[in-house]
N, CA and C atoms as an extended XYZ file, in Angstrom:
306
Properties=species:S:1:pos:R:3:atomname:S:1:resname:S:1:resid:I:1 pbc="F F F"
N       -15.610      -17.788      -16.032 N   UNK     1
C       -14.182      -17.686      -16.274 CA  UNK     1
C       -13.855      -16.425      -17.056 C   UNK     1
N       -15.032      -15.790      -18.047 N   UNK     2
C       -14.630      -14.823      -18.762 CA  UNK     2
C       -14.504      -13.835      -18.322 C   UNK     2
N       -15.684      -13.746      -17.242 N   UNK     3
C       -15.971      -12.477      -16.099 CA  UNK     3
C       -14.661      -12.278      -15.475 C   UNK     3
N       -14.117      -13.186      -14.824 N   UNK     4
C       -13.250      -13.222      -13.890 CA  UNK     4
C       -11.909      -12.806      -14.865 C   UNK     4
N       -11.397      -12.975      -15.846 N   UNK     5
C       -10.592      -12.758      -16.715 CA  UNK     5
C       -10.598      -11.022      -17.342 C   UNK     5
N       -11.909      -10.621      -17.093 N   UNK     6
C       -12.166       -9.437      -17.788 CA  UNK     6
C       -11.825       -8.484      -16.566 C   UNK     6
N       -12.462       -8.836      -14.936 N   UNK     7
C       -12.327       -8.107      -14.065 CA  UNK     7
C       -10.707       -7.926      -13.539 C   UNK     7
N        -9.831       -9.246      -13.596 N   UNK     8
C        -8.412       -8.868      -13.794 CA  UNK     8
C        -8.293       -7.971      -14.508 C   UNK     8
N        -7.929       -8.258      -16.096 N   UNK     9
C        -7.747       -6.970      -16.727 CA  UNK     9
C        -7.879       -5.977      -16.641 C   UNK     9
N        -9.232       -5.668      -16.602 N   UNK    10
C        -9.714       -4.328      -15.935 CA  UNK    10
C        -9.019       -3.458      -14.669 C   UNK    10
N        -8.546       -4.620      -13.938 N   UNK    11
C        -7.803       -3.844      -12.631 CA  UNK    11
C        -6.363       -3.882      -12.469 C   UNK    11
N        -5.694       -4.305      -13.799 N   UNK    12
C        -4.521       -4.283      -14.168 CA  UNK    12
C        -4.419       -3.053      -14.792 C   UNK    12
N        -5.664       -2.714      -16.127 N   UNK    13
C        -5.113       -1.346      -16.187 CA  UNK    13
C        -5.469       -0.363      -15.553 C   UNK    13
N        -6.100        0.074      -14.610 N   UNK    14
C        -6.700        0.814      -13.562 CA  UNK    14
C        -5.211        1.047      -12.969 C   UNK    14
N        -4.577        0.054      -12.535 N   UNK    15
C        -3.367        0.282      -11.637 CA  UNK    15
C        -2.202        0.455      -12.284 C   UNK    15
N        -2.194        0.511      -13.791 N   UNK    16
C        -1.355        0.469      -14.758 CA  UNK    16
C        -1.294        2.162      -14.810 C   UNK    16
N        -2.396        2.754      -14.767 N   UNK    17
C        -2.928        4.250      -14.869 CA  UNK    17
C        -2.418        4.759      -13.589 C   UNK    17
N        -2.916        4.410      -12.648 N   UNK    18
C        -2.725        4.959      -11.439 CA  UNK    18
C        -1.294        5.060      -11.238 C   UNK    18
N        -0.455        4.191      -11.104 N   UNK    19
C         0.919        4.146      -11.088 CA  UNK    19
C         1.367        5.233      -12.256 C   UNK    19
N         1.448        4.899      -13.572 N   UNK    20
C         1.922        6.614      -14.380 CA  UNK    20
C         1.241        7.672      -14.081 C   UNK    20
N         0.526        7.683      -13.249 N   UNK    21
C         0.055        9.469      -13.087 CA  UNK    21
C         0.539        9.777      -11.626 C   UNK    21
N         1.188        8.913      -10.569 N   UNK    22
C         2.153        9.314       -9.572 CA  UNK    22
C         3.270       10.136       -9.751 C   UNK    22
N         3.556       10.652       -8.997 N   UNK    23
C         4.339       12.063       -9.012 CA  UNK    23
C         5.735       11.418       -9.365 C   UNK    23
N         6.725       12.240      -10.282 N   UNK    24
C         8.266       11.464      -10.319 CA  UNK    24
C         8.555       11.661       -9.062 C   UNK    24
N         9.061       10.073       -8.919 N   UNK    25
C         9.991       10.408       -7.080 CA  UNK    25
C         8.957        9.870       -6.105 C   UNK    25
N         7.606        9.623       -6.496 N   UNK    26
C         6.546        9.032       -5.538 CA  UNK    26
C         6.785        7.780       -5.109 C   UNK    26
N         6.645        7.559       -3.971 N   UNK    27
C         6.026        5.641       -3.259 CA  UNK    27
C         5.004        5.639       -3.620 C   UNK    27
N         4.889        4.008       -4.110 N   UNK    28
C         3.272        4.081       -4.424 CA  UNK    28
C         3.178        2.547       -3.713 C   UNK    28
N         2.193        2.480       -2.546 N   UNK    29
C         2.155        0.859       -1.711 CA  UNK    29
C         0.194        0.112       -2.283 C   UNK    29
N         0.360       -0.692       -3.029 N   UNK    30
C        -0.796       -1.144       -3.210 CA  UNK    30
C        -0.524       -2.299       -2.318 C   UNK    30
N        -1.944       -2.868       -2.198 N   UNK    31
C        -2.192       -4.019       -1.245 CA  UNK    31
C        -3.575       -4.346       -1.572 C   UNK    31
N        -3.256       -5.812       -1.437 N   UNK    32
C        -4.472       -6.935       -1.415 CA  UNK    32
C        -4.697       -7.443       -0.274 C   UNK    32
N        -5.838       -7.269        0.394 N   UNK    33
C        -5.926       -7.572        1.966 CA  UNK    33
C        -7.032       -9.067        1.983 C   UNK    33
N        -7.126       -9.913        2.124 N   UNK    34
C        -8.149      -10.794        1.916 CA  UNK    34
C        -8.782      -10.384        3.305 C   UNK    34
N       -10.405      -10.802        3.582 N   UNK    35
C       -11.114      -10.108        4.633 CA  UNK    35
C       -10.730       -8.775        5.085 C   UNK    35
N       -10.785       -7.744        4.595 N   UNK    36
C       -10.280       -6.408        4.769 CA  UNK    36
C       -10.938       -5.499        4.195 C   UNK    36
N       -11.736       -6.170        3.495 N   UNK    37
C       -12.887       -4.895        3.011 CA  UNK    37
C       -13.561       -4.047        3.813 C   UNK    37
N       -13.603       -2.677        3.251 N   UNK    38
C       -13.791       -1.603        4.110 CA  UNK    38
C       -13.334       -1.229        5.698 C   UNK    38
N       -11.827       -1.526        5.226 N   UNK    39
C       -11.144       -1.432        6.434 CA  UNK    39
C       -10.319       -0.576        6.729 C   UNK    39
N        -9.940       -0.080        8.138 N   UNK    40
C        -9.044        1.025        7.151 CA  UNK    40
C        -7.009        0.528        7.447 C   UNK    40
N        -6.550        0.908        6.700 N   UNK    41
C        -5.087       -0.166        6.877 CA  UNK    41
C        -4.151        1.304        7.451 C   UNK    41
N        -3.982        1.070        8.375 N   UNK    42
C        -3.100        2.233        8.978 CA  UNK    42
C        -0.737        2.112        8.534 C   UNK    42
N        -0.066        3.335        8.162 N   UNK    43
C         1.038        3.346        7.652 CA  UNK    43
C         2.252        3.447        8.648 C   UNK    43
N         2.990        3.015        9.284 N   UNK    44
C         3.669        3.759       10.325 CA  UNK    44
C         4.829        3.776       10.068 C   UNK    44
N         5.748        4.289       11.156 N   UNK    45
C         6.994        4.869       10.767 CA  UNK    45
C         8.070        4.320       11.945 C   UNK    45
N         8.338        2.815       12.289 N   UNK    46
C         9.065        2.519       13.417 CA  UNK    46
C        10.232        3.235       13.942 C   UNK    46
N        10.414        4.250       14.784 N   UNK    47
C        11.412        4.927       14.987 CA  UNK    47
C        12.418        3.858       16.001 C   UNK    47
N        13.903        4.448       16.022 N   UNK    48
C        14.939        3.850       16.578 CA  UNK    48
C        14.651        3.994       18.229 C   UNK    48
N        14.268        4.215       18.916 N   UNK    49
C        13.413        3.896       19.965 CA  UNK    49
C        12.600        2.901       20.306 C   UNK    49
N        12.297        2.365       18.986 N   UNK    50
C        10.856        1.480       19.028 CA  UNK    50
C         9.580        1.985       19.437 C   UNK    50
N         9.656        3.469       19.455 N   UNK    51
C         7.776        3.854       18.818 CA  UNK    51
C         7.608        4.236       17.480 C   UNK    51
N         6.528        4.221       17.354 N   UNK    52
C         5.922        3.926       15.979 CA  UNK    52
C         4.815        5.927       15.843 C   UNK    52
N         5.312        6.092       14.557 N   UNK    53
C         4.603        7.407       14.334 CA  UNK    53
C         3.120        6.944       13.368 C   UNK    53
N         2.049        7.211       13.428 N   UNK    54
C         1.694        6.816       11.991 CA  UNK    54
C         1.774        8.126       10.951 C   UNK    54
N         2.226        7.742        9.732 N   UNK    55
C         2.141        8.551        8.654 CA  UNK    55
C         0.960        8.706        8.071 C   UNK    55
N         0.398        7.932        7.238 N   UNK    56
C        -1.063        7.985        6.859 CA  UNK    56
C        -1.480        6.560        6.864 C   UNK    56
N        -3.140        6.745        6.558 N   UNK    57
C        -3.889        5.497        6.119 CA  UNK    57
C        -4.466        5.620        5.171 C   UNK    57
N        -5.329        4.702        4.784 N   UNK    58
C        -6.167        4.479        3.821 CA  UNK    58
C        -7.050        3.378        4.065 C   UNK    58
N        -7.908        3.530        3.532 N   UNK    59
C        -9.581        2.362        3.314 CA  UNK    59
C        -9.485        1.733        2.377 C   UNK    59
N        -9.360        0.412        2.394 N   UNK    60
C        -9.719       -0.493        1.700 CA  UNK    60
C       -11.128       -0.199        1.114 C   UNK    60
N       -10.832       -1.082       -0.042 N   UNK    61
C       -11.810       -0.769       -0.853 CA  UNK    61
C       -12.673       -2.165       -1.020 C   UNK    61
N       -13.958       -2.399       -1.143 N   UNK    62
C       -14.780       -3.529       -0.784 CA  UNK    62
C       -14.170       -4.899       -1.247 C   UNK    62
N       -13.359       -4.788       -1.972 N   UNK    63
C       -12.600       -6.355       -2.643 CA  UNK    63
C       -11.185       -6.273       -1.692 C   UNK    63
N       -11.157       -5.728       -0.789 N   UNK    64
C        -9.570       -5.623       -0.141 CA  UNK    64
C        -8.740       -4.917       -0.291 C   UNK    64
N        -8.863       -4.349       -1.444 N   UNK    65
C        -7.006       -3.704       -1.844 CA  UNK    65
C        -7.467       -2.357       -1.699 C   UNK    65
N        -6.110       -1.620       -1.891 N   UNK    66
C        -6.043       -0.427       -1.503 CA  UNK    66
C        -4.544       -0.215       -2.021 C   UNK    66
N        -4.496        1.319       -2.138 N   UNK    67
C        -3.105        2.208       -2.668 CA  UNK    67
C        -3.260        3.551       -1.580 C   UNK    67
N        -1.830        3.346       -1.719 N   UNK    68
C        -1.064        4.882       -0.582 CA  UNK    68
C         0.013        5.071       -1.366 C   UNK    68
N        -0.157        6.727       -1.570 N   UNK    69
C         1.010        7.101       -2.049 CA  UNK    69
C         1.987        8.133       -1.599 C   UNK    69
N         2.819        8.089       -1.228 N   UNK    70
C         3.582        9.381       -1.015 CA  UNK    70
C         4.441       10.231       -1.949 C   UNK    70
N         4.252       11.371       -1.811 N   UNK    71
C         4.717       11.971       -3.214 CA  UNK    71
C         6.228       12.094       -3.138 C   UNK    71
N         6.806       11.986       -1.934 N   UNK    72
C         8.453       12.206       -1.812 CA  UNK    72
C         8.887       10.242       -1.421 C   UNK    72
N        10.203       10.263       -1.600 N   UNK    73
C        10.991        9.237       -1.046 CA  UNK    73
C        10.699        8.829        0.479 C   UNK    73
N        10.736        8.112        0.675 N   UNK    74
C        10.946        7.931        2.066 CA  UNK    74
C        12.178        7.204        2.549 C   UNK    74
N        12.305        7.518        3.919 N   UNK    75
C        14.006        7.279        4.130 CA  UNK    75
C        13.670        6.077        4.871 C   UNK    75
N        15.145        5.369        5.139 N   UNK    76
C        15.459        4.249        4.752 CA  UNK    76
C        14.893        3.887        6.266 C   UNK    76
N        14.631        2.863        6.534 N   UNK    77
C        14.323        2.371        7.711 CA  UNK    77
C        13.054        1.321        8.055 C   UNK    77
N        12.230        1.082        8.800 N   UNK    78
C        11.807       -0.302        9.169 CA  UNK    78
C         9.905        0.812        9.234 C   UNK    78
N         9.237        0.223        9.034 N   UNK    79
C         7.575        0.445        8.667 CA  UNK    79
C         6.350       -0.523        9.189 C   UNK    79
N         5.533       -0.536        9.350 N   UNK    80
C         4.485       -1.553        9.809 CA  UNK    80
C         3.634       -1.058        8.974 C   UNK    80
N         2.151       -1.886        8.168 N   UNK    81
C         1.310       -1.774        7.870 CA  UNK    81
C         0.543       -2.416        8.552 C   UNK    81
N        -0.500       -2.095        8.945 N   UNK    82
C        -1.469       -2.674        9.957 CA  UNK    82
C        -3.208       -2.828        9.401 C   UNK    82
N        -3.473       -3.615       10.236 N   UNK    83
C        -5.181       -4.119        9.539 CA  UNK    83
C        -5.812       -4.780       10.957 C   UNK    83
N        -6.149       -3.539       11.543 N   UNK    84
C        -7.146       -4.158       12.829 CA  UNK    84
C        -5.888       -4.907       13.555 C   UNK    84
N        -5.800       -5.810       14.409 N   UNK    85
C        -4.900       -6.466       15.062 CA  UNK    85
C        -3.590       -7.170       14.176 C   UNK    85
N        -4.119       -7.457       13.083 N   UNK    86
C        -2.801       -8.007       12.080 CA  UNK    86
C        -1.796       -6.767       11.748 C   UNK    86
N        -0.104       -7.333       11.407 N   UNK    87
C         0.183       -6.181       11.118 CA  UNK    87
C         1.477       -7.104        9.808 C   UNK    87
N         1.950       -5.610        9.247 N   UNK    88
C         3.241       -6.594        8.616 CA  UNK    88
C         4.791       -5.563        8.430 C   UNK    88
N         5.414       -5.656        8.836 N   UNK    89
C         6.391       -5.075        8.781 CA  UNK    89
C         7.823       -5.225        7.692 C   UNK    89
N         7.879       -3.997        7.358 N   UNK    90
C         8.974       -4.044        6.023 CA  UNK    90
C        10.073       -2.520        6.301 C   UNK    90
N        11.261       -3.247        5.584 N   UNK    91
C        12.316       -2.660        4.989 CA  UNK    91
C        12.716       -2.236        4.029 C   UNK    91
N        12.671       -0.373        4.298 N   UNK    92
C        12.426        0.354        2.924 CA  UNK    92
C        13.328        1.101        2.710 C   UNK    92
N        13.710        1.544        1.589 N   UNK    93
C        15.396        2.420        1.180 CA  UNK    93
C        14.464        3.191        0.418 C   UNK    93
N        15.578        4.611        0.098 N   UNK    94
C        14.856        5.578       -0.442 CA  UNK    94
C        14.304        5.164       -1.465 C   UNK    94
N        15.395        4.366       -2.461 N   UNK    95
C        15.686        3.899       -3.560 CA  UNK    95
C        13.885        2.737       -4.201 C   UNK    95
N        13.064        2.443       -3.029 N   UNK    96
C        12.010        1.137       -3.159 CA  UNK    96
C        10.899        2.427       -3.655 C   UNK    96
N        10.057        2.014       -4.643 N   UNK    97
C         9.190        3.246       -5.513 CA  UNK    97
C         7.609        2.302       -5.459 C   UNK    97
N         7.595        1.452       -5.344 N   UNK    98
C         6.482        0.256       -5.765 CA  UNK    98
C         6.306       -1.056       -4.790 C   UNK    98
N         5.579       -0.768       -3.997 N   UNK    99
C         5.169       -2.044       -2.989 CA  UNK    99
C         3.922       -2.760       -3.168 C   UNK    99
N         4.198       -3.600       -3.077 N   UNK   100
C         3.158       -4.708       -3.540 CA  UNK   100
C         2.764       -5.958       -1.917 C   UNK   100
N         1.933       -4.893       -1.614 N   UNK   101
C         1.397       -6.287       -0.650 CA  UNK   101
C         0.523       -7.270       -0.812 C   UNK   101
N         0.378       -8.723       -0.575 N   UNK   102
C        -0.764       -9.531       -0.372 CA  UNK   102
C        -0.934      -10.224        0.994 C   UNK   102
């Protein structure tokens, strides 16, 4: 129980850090992927057409989670995050700075 209490902490302030050293004006999308370790989670950009651009990805990291950041705003409109065949889709305004997936 102590372990497990210490390794939270530990990755509270890790992400406590990571988040203040993002650029002013940055997105910052963390995510907890359960079975997703060493995976890589692809970012996209649903255009009004209905195709999809991807912007970037990132690799999960062996416990699941993972962070993407973009250093500018992103404009307002509809997104997919994806994981191998799963995907999840969200609604983002310039104004959203901090995403939190599980």
């Amino acid at each position: 129980m102590l372990r497990s209490s210490f390794y939270l902490f530990s990755l509270s302030i890790c992400l406590s850090l990571f988040l203040a050293c993002a650029p002013k004006g940055a997105v910052v999308i963390h995510g907890d992927i359960e079975d997703a370790s060493n995976l890589n989670i692809y970012f996209d950009k649903i255009t009004a057409n209905g195709s999809t651009r991807v912007l970037t990805n990132a690799e999960a990291s062996s416990s699941g989670s993972f962070d993407v950041v973009f250093e500018e705003p992103l404009e307002a409109g509809i997104y997919r995050t994806r994981v191998g065949a799963k995907s999840a889709y969200l609604m983002l305004t310039p104004e959203d700075k901090q995403i939190n997936l599980k």
